[in-house]
Short mmCIF file of N, CA and C in Angstrom, two decimals:
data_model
loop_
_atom_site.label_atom_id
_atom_site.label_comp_id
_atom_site.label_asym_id
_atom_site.label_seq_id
_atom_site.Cartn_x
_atom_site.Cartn_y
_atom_site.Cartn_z
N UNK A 1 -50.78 -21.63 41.83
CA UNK A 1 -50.20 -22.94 42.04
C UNK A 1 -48.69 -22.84 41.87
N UNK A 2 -48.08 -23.92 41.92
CA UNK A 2 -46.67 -24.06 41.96
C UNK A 2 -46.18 -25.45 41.53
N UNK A 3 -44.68 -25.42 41.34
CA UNK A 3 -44.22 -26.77 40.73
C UNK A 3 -42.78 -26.46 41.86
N UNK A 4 -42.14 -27.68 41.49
CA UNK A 4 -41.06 -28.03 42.46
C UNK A 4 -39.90 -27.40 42.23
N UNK A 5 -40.28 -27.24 40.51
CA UNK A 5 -38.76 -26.06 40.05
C UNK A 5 -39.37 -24.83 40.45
N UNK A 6 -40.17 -24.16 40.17
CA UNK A 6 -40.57 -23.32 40.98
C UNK A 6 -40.32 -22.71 42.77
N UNK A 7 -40.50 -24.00 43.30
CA UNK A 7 -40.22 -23.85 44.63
C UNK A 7 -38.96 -23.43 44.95
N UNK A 8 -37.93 -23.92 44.18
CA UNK A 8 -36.64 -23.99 44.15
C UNK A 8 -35.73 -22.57 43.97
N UNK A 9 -36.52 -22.45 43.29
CA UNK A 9 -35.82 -20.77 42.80
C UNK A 9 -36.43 -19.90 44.12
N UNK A 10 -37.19 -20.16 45.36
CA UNK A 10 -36.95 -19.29 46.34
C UNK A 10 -36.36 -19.14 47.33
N UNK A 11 -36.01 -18.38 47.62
CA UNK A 11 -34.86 -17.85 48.29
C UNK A 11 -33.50 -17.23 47.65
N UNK A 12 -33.49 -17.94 46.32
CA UNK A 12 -32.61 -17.53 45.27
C UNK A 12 -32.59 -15.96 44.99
N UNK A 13 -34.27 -16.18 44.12
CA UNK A 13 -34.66 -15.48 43.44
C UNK A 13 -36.03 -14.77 43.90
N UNK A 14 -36.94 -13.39 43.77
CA UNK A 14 -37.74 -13.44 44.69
C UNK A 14 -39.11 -13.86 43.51
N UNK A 15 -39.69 -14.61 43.96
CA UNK A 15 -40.68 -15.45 43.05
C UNK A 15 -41.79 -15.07 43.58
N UNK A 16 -42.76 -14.26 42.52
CA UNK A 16 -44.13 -14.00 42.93
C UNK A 16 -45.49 -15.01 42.34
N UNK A 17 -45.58 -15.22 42.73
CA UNK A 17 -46.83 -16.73 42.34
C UNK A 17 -47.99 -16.39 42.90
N UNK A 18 -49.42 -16.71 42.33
CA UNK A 18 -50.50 -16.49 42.94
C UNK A 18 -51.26 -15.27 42.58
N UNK A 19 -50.78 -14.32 41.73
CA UNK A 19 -51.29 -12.94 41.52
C UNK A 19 -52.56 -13.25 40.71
N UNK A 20 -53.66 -12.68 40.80
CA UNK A 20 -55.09 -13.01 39.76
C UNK A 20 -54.77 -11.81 38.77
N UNK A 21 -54.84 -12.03 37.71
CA UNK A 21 -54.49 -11.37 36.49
C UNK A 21 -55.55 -10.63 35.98
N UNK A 22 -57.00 -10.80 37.03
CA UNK A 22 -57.95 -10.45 36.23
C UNK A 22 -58.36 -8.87 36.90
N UNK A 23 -57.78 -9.12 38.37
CA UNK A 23 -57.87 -8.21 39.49
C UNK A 23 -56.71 -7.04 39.51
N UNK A 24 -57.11 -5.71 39.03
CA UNK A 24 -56.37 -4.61 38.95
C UNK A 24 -56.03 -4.48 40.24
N UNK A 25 -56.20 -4.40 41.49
CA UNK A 25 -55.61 -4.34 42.98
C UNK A 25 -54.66 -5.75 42.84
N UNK A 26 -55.16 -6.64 42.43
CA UNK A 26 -53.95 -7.72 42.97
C UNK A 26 -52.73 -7.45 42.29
N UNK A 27 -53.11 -6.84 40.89
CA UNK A 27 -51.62 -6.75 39.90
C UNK A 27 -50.93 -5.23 40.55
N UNK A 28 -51.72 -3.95 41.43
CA UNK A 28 -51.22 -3.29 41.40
C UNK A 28 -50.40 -3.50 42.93
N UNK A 29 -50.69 -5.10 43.56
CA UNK A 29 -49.97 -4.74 45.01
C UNK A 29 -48.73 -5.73 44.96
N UNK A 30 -48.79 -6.71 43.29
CA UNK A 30 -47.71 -7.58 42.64
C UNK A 30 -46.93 -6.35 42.27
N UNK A 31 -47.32 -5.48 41.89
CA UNK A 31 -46.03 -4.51 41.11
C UNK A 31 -45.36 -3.76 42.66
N UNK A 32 -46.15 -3.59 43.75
CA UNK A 32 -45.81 -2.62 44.55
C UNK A 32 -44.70 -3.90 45.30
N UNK A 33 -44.66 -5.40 45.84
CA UNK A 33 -43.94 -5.65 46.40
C UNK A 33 -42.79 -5.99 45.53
N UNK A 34 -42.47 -5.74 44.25
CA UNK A 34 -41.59 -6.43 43.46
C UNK A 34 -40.80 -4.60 43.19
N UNK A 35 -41.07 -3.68 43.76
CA UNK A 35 -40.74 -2.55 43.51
C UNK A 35 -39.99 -2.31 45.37
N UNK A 36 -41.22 -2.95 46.17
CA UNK A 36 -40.42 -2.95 47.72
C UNK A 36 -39.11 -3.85 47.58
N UNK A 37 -39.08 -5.26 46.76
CA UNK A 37 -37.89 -5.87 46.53
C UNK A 37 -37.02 -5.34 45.82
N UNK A 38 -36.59 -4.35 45.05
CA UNK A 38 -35.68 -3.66 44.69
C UNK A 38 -36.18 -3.41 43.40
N UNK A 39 -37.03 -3.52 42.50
CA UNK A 39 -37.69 -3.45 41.24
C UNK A 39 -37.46 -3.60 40.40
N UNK A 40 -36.19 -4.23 40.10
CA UNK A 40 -35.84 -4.72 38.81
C UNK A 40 -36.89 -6.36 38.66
N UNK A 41 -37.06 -6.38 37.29
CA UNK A 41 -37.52 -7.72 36.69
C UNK A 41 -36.55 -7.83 35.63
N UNK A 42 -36.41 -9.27 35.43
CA UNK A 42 -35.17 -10.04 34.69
C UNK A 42 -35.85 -11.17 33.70
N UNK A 43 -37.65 -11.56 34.38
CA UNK A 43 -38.38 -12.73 33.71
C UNK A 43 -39.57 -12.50 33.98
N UNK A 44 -40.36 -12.48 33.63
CA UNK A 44 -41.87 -13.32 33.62
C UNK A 44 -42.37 -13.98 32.97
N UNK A 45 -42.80 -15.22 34.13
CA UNK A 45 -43.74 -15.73 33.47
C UNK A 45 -45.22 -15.96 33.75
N UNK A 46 -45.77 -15.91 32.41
CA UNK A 46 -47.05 -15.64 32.94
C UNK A 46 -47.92 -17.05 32.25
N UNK A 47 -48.45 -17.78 33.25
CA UNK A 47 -48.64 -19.12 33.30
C UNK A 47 -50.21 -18.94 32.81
N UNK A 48 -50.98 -17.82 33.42
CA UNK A 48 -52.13 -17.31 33.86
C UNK A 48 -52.92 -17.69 32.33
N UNK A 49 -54.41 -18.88 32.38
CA UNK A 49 -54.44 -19.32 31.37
C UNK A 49 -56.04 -20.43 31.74
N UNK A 50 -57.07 -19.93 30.40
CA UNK A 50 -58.60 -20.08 30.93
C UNK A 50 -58.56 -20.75 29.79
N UNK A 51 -59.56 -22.14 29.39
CA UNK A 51 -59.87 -22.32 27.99
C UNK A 51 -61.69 -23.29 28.62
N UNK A 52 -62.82 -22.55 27.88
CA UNK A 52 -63.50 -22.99 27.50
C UNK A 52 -64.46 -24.22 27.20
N UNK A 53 -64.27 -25.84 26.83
CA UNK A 53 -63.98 -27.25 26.44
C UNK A 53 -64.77 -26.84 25.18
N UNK A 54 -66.01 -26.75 25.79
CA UNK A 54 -66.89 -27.05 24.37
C UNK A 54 -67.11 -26.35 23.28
N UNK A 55 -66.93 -27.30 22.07
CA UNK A 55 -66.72 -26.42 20.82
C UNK A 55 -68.36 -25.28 20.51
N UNK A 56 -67.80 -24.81 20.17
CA UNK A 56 -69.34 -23.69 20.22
C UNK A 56 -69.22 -22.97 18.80
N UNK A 57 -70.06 -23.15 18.02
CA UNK A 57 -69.87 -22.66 16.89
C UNK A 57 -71.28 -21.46 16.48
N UNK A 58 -70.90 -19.99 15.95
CA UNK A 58 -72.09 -18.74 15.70
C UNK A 58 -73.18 -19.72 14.84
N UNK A 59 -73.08 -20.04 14.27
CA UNK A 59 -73.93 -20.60 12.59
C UNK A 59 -75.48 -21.91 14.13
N UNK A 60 -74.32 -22.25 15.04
CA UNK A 60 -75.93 -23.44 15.91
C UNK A 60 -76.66 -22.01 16.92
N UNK A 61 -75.84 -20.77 17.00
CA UNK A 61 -76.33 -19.66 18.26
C UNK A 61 -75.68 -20.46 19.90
N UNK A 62 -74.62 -21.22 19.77
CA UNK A 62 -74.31 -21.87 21.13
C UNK A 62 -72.93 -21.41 21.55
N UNK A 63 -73.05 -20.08 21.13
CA UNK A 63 -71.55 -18.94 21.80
C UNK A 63 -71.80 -18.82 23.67
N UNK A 64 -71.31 -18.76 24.55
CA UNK A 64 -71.43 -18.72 25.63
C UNK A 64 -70.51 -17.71 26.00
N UNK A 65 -71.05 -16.09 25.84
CA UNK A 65 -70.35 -14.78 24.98
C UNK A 65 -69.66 -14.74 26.64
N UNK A 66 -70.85 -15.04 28.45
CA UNK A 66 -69.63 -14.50 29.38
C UNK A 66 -68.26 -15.45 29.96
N UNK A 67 -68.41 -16.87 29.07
CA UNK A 67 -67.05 -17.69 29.16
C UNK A 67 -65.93 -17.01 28.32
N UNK A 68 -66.25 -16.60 27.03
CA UNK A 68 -65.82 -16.14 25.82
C UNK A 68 -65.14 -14.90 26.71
N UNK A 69 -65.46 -14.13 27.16
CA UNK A 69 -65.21 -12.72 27.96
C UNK A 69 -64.29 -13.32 29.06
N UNK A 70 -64.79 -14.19 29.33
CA UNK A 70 -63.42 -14.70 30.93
C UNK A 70 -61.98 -14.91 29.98
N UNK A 71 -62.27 -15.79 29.11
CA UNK A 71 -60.85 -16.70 28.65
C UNK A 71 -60.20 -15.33 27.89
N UNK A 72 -60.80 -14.34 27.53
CA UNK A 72 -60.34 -12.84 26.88
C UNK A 72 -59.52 -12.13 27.89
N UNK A 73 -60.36 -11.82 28.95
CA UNK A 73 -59.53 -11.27 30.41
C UNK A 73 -58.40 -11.76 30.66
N UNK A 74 -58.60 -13.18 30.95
CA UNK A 74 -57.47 -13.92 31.29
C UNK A 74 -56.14 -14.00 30.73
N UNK A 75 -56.28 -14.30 29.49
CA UNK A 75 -55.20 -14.61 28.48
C UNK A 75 -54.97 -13.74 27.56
N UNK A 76 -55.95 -12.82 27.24
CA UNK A 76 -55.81 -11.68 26.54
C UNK A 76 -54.94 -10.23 27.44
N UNK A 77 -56.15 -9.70 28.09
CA UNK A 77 -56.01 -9.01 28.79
C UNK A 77 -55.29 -8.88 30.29
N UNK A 78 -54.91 -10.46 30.79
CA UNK A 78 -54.29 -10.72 31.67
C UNK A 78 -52.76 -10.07 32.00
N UNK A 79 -51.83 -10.51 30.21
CA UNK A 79 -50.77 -10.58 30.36
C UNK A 79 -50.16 -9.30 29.94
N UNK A 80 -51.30 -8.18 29.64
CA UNK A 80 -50.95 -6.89 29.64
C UNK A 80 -51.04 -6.03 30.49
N UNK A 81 -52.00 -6.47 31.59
CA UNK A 81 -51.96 -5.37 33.20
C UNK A 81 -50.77 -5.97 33.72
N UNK A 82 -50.35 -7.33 33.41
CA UNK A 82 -48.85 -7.55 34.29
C UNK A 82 -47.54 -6.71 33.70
N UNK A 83 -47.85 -6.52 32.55
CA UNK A 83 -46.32 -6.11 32.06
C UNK A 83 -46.76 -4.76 31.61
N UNK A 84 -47.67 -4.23 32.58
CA UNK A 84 -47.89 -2.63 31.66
C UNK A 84 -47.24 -1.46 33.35
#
């Protein structure tokens, strides 16, 4: 997705938006065009961000361990295949 300040900074600046954080090909073809653009990075941000709603507590057994595993990927593990 995108916002209007966002929009703004292109052409400026080269702005990559849209990358899935969860997908090792998508992060490795985000690093390859930001390396075709000259390869310096100056910012990221990483927006990339899963949450769960319902409270789920071990003690009722109402863990929902492959949501638990998404919001891990995502926000855990997301923001380290981008900056690794």
């Amino acid at each position: 997705s995108s916002t209007p300040e966002l929009n703004r900074l292109v052409g400026k600046w080269n702005v990559y938006s849209g990358v899935d954080v969860t997908d090792d090909e998508a992060v490795k073809q985000a690093a390859k065009s930001i390396k075709n653009d000259g390869g310096d990075i100056d910012v990221v941000i990483n927006n990339a961000g899963y949450f769960y709603d319902p409270c789920e507590k071990i003690i009722e057994d109402s863990l929902n361990f492959d949501e638990q595993l998404k919001q891990i990927n995502i926000c855990a593990l997301g923001p380290l295949r981008m900056n690794s």
